[in-house]
Amino acid sequence: MSDPQTPNNQIPEENAGMAARGSNKITFLPPDAPLLRVDNVSTTFHTPRGDVRAVSNISFEVRSNEVVGIVGESGSGKTVLSRTLMGLQPRHGVTVDGSITFAKRYVAERGDAIDGQVPENPLVGFEVARAKESDLRTVWGVEVAMVFQDPMTSLNPVQRVGNQISEGLRVRQGMSKADAKKRAIELLTQVGIPSPEERYRAYPNQLSGGMRQRVMIAIALACNPRLLLADEPTTGLDVTIQAQILNLLEDLQRRYHMSVLLVTHDLGVVATRTDRIVVMYGGRVVECGNTRDVFYGHRMPYTEALLKSTPKISNSSHSRLQTIPGRPPDILNLPPGCSFAPRCSYATEKCHQERPELEATENEGHFFACWNPLPARKTPPATRSDASEIGVDSVRD
Amino acid sequence: MTDYPPQNSIHPSPFAQSPPAFPREDHSIHEPAMPLETIDDTEHGFDKEKRQSLGWFFWCCVVYFALNVFVALFANHLHLTDPYLTTATNPNLPVNGGPTSANWFGTDELGRDIFSRVLYGARVSLSIGFGAITIGFLIGGTLGVYAAFRRKKIDAVLSVSMYTILAFPAIIFLLAFTAIWKPISLNKIIILLGIASIPAVYRVIRGSTLAAGSREFVMAAKVQGASDFRIIFKEILPNILPTAISFYMIGVATLIILEGALAVLGTSVPPPTPSWGNMINEGISYINSPNTGVGPWLVLFPGLAFCLLLLSINYIGDKLREHFDVTEGKL
């Protein structure tokens, strides 16, 4: 598959996997390199029933200060992808192909500067897919952090939340106990937790779901990561808290100048909060592009079906919610053709036989994979509150 | 470690800031930057910290257990009758005498005071129970945590060998070694019982480490960059502590019984030492002989001491596990 994105400056081929396992060769990246570059990544699970390719040939990029949404149904490979991007897949039984390059802040270690030449604010490429765990640890937390899906299980039940926040600060940033506590309380305030001094001493079971997710976000932000990977951060929460958490994430993204990779099944979540969207189906990218292009000028019938099945507040009451017929594909035996074909109303014989590759539209950076695409539409210029126009109610409070 | 810009400052971005394809809707315009919504959504009541009461029976057990420990520690300061004093030194002592005001639990076939011997017996039983299970936890627990954390080959090798040992009856192993490793003493019994308890401890600790290690908060700690050492000591160990404490107490009880079994078979600590098992073993030969016509006190009181101590230990262990058990259901 060709690289759907057209970065201004490609990472030179020989530099792509330089922090690979065992080699400590440092190569500096061009200053406008993307923060995260996912190139042709596939994740295969070796199971007794055969190899399962949960994620196939995914390529996309996250630039700095950018919010990218990954959207798909359950079973589309979103969570596998996010774990793969973090380097969290177990070493045995799973194969990760392709390359995941993270532009890491350069820290001089053991005199490894090349010929004594260190550019200003240099970045080095860090190959996540083949990195050792000890190398990943230099990236986890300080460069890339993760907010998990279920705040009920992702906090240690027997440690006070304050300790869980300040621990990262003390270990990773070498803060003193008092400084770390001060900073942790500051973080708790920033994520909107009332009376943070008291909550600092609370155990997770004394906090509600929304509060726990705020604590998780505070933990993730503790060491100033540049990329925050939020894997369905609002799934376990009710709608009003969802909106609060999403607004919080957005506010913090602006304040900390982070990039955010927002993994979700909810188009309402990504509608007004992302710069770009990647739509996944059956472990593959079926459409990706700027948020406006995807919402207004989507070409892939699956994106259309997803948009149509989103409940809208403008619907008359008791009107039937549109659904996508059929079930998500069984990734153990994917059809030879387009994996959405069995559920697609536009499907032809060709769709069942041959898999479409991603092809570009006239919009820059907008790609889709379909034999019978919807007619191209011109994306209208940006206006305020597009969300209601394109027919999706974004999650707002 | 890494040198970072001061907190809250803008990262000096090395990227040429390419403008986004189209401006994102700026929510921050109509929202206050700080503080964000400070809505108190503590539904569960932050201050209403409630702990279930442990119940009066638990405290009875604790008092009884504490009494045993106290007696075991300070038996020689309690001005008891000498438990080794026999008719050989004092021919006036009653032989196989029933309970009297002088000998509360009666006397045995050598005229020794059973009350005093039962109290001294607590010393043997408790030191064996706690000593042996501590050895078991030090070795078996460490191996269990290590195997569950490392997985792969080391786990496979350790687990197979532990289950092989577990399949072999412990009492046979103990009888064999007490027969070989002569002369047998209290320390040797503690070491042997400790070794015998390793596989069981290993199995329990490995299982709960596996369960705790696969929970999401361990992964969350990992992506924060926590080292293996930290994950084991800060994330996993506190979470397996309830199981460990409970199994520790149950292990104490089981090993006390095992020592009793060995003593009744005559291969535990050598006879003059007052141990409950030894007392039962010696008493059995007199309890049923018609010509002496003795009462049941020879085995009743050491048996009762066994029974009550084990009951209290088991109950304490169980209640503690219930009390400290932080399960997802309760969160």
PDB file of N, CA, C and O in Angstrom, chain A residues 100-121:
ATOM      1  N   ILE A 100       7.059   1.895  13.023  1.00  0.00           N
ATOM      2  CA  ILE A 100       6.387   2.945  13.781  1.00  0.00           C
ATOM      3  C   ILE A 100       7.503   3.850  14.271  1.00  0.00           C
ATOM      4  O   ILE A 100       8.269   3.478  15.150  1.00  0.00           O
ATOM      5  N   THR A 101       7.637   4.997  13.671  1.00  0.00           N
ATOM      6  CA  THR A 101       8.750   5.875  14.035  1.00  0.00           C
ATOM      7  C   THR A 101       8.236   7.020  14.863  1.00  0.00           C
ATOM      8  O   THR A 101       7.324   7.740  14.459  1.00  0.00           O
ATOM      9  N   PHE A 102       8.803   7.146  16.029  1.00  0.00           N
ATOM     10  CA  PHE A 102       8.431   8.238  16.914  1.00  0.00           C
ATOM     11  C   PHE A 102       9.584   9.226  16.960  1.00  0.00           C
ATOM     12  O   PHE A 102      10.727   8.837  17.161  1.00  0.00           O
ATOM     13  N   ALA A 103       9.282  10.497  16.722  1.00  0.00           N
ATOM     14  CA  ALA A 103      10.328  11.511  16.766  1.00  0.00           C
ATOM     15  C   ALA A 103      10.572  11.886  18.212  1.00  0.00           C
ATOM     16  O   ALA A 103       9.801  12.609  18.827  1.00  0.00           O
ATOM     17  N   LYS A 104      11.651  11.353  18.749  1.00  0.00           N
ATOM     18  CA  LYS A 104      11.946  11.499  20.161  1.00  0.00           C
ATOM     19  C   LYS A 104      12.843  12.701  20.387  1.00  0.00           C
ATOM     20  O   LYS A 104      13.700  12.991  19.551  1.00  0.00           O
ATOM     21  N   ARG A 105      12.626  13.374  21.502  1.00  0.00           N
ATOM     22  CA  ARG A 105      13.544  14.470  21.833  1.00  0.00           C
ATOM     23  C   ARG A 105      14.923  13.883  22.083  1.00  0.00           C
ATOM     24  O   ARG A 105      15.051  12.878  22.760  1.00  0.00           O
ATOM     25  N   TYR A 106      15.923  14.512  21.543  1.00  0.00           N
ATOM     26  CA  TYR A 106      17.261  13.950  21.660  1.00  0.00           C
ATOM     27  C   TYR A 106      17.862  14.283  23.014  1.00  0.00           C
ATOM     28  O   TYR A 106      17.875  15.419  23.454  1.00  0.00           O
ATOM     29  N   VAL A 107      18.329  13.256  23.683  1.00  0.00           N
ATOM     30  CA  VAL A 107      19.014  13.442  24.955  1.00  0.00           C
ATOM     31  C   VAL A 107      20.389  12.819  24.791  1.00  0.00           C
ATOM     32  O   VAL A 107      20.507  11.651  24.443  1.00  0.00           O
ATOM     33  N   ALA A 108      21.418  13.624  25.001  1.00  0.00           N
ATOM     34  CA  ALA A 108      22.768  13.094  24.828  1.00  0.00           C
ATOM     35  C   ALA A 108      23.053  12.058  25.901  1.00  0.00           C
ATOM     36  O   ALA A 108      22.857  12.307  27.085  1.00  0.00           O
ATOM     37  N   GLU A 109      23.422  10.892  25.467  1.00  0.00           N
ATOM     38  CA  GLU A 109      23.763   9.840  26.415  1.00  0.00           C
ATOM     39  C   GLU A 109      25.124   9.282  26.053  1.00  0.00           C
ATOM     40  O   GLU A 109      25.387   9.013  24.891  1.00  0.00           O
ATOM     41  N   ARG A 110      25.934   9.103  27.024  1.00  0.00           N
ATOM     42  CA  ARG A 110      27.241   8.477  26.842  1.00  0.00           C
ATOM     43  C   ARG A 110      27.969   8.983  25.593  1.00  0.00           C
ATOM     44  O   ARG A 110      28.518   8.216  24.823  1.00  0.00           O
ATOM     45  N   GLY A 111      27.914  10.277  25.386  1.00  0.00           N
ATOM     46  CA  GLY A 111      28.673  10.869  24.292  1.00  0.00           C
ATOM     47  C   GLY A 111      28.339  10.331  22.925  1.00  0.00           C
ATOM     48  O   GLY A 111      29.218  10.018  22.132  1.00  0.00           O
ATOM     49  N   ASP A 112      27.055  10.175  22.640  1.00  0.00           N
ATOM     50  CA  ASP A 112      26.694   9.584  21.362  1.00  0.00           C
ATOM     51  C   ASP A 112      26.362  10.628  20.302  1.00  0.00           C
ATOM     52  O   ASP A 112      25.775  10.323  19.283  1.00  0.00           O
ATOM     53  N   ALA A 113      26.698  11.873  20.553  1.00  0.00           N
ATOM     54  CA  ALA A 113      26.465  12.889  19.536  1.00  0.00           C
ATOM     55  C   ALA A 113      27.323  12.563  18.318  1.00  0.00           C
ATOM     56  O   ALA A 113      28.445  12.094  18.440  1.00  0.00           O
ATOM     57  N   ILE A 114      26.767  12.781  17.142  1.00  0.00           N
ATOM     58  CA  ILE A 114      27.468  12.362  15.938  1.00  0.00           C
ATOM     59  C   ILE A 114      28.513  13.396  15.555  1.00  0.00           C
ATOM     60  O   ILE A 114      28.190  14.557  15.283  1.00  0.00           O
ATOM     61  N   ASP A 115      29.751  12.992  15.570  1.00  0.00           N
ATOM     62  CA  ASP A 115      30.878  13.865  15.249  1.00  0.00           C
ATOM     63  C   ASP A 115      30.808  15.160  16.051  1.00  0.00           C
ATOM     64  O   ASP A 115      31.173  16.227  15.567  1.00  0.00           O
ATOM     65  N   GLY A 116      30.310  15.074  17.264  1.00  0.00           N
ATOM     66  CA  GLY A 116      30.209  16.265  18.094  1.00  0.00           C
ATOM     67  C   GLY A 116      29.196  17.271  17.594  1.00  0.00           C
ATOM     68  O   GLY A 116      29.099  18.374  18.106  1.00  0.00           O
ATOM     69  N   GLN A 117      28.429  16.916  16.589  1.00  0.00           N
ATOM     70  CA  GLN A 117      27.468  17.850  16.002  1.00  0.00           C
ATOM     71  C   GLN A 117      26.070  17.554  16.549  1.00  0.00           C
ATOM     72  O   GLN A 117      25.525  16.484  16.323  1.00  0.00           O
ATOM     73  N   VAL A 118      25.532  18.492  17.274  1.00  0.00           N
ATOM     74  CA  VAL A 118      24.157  18.335  17.731  1.00  0.00           C
ATOM     75  C   VAL A 118      23.370  19.560  17.312  1.00  0.00           C
ATOM     76  O   VAL A 118      23.655  20.665  17.750  1.00  0.00           O
ATOM     77  N   PRO A 119      22.412  19.412  16.403  1.00  0.00           N
ATOM     78  CA  PRO A 119      21.608  20.567  16.018  1.00  0.00           C
ATOM     79  C   PRO A 119      20.760  21.064  17.184  1.00  0.00           C
ATOM     80  O   PRO A 119      20.607  20.378  18.200  1.00  0.00           O
ATOM     81  N   GLU A 120      20.217  22.240  17.040  1.00  0.00           N
ATOM     82  CA  GLU A 120      19.396  22.794  18.099  1.00  0.00           C
ATOM     83  C   GLU A 120      18.076  22.031  18.178  1.00  0.00           C
ATOM     84  O   GLU A 120      17.489  21.712  17.153  1.00  0.00           O
ATOM     85  N   ASN A 121      17.577  21.774  19.359  1.00  0.00           N
ATOM     86  CA  ASN A 121      16.341  21.029  19.578  1.00  0.00           C
ATOM     87  C   ASN A 121      16.229  19.796  18.668  1.00  0.00           C
ATOM     88  O   ASN A 121      15.303  19.672  17.896  1.00  0.00           O
TER      89      ASN A 121
END
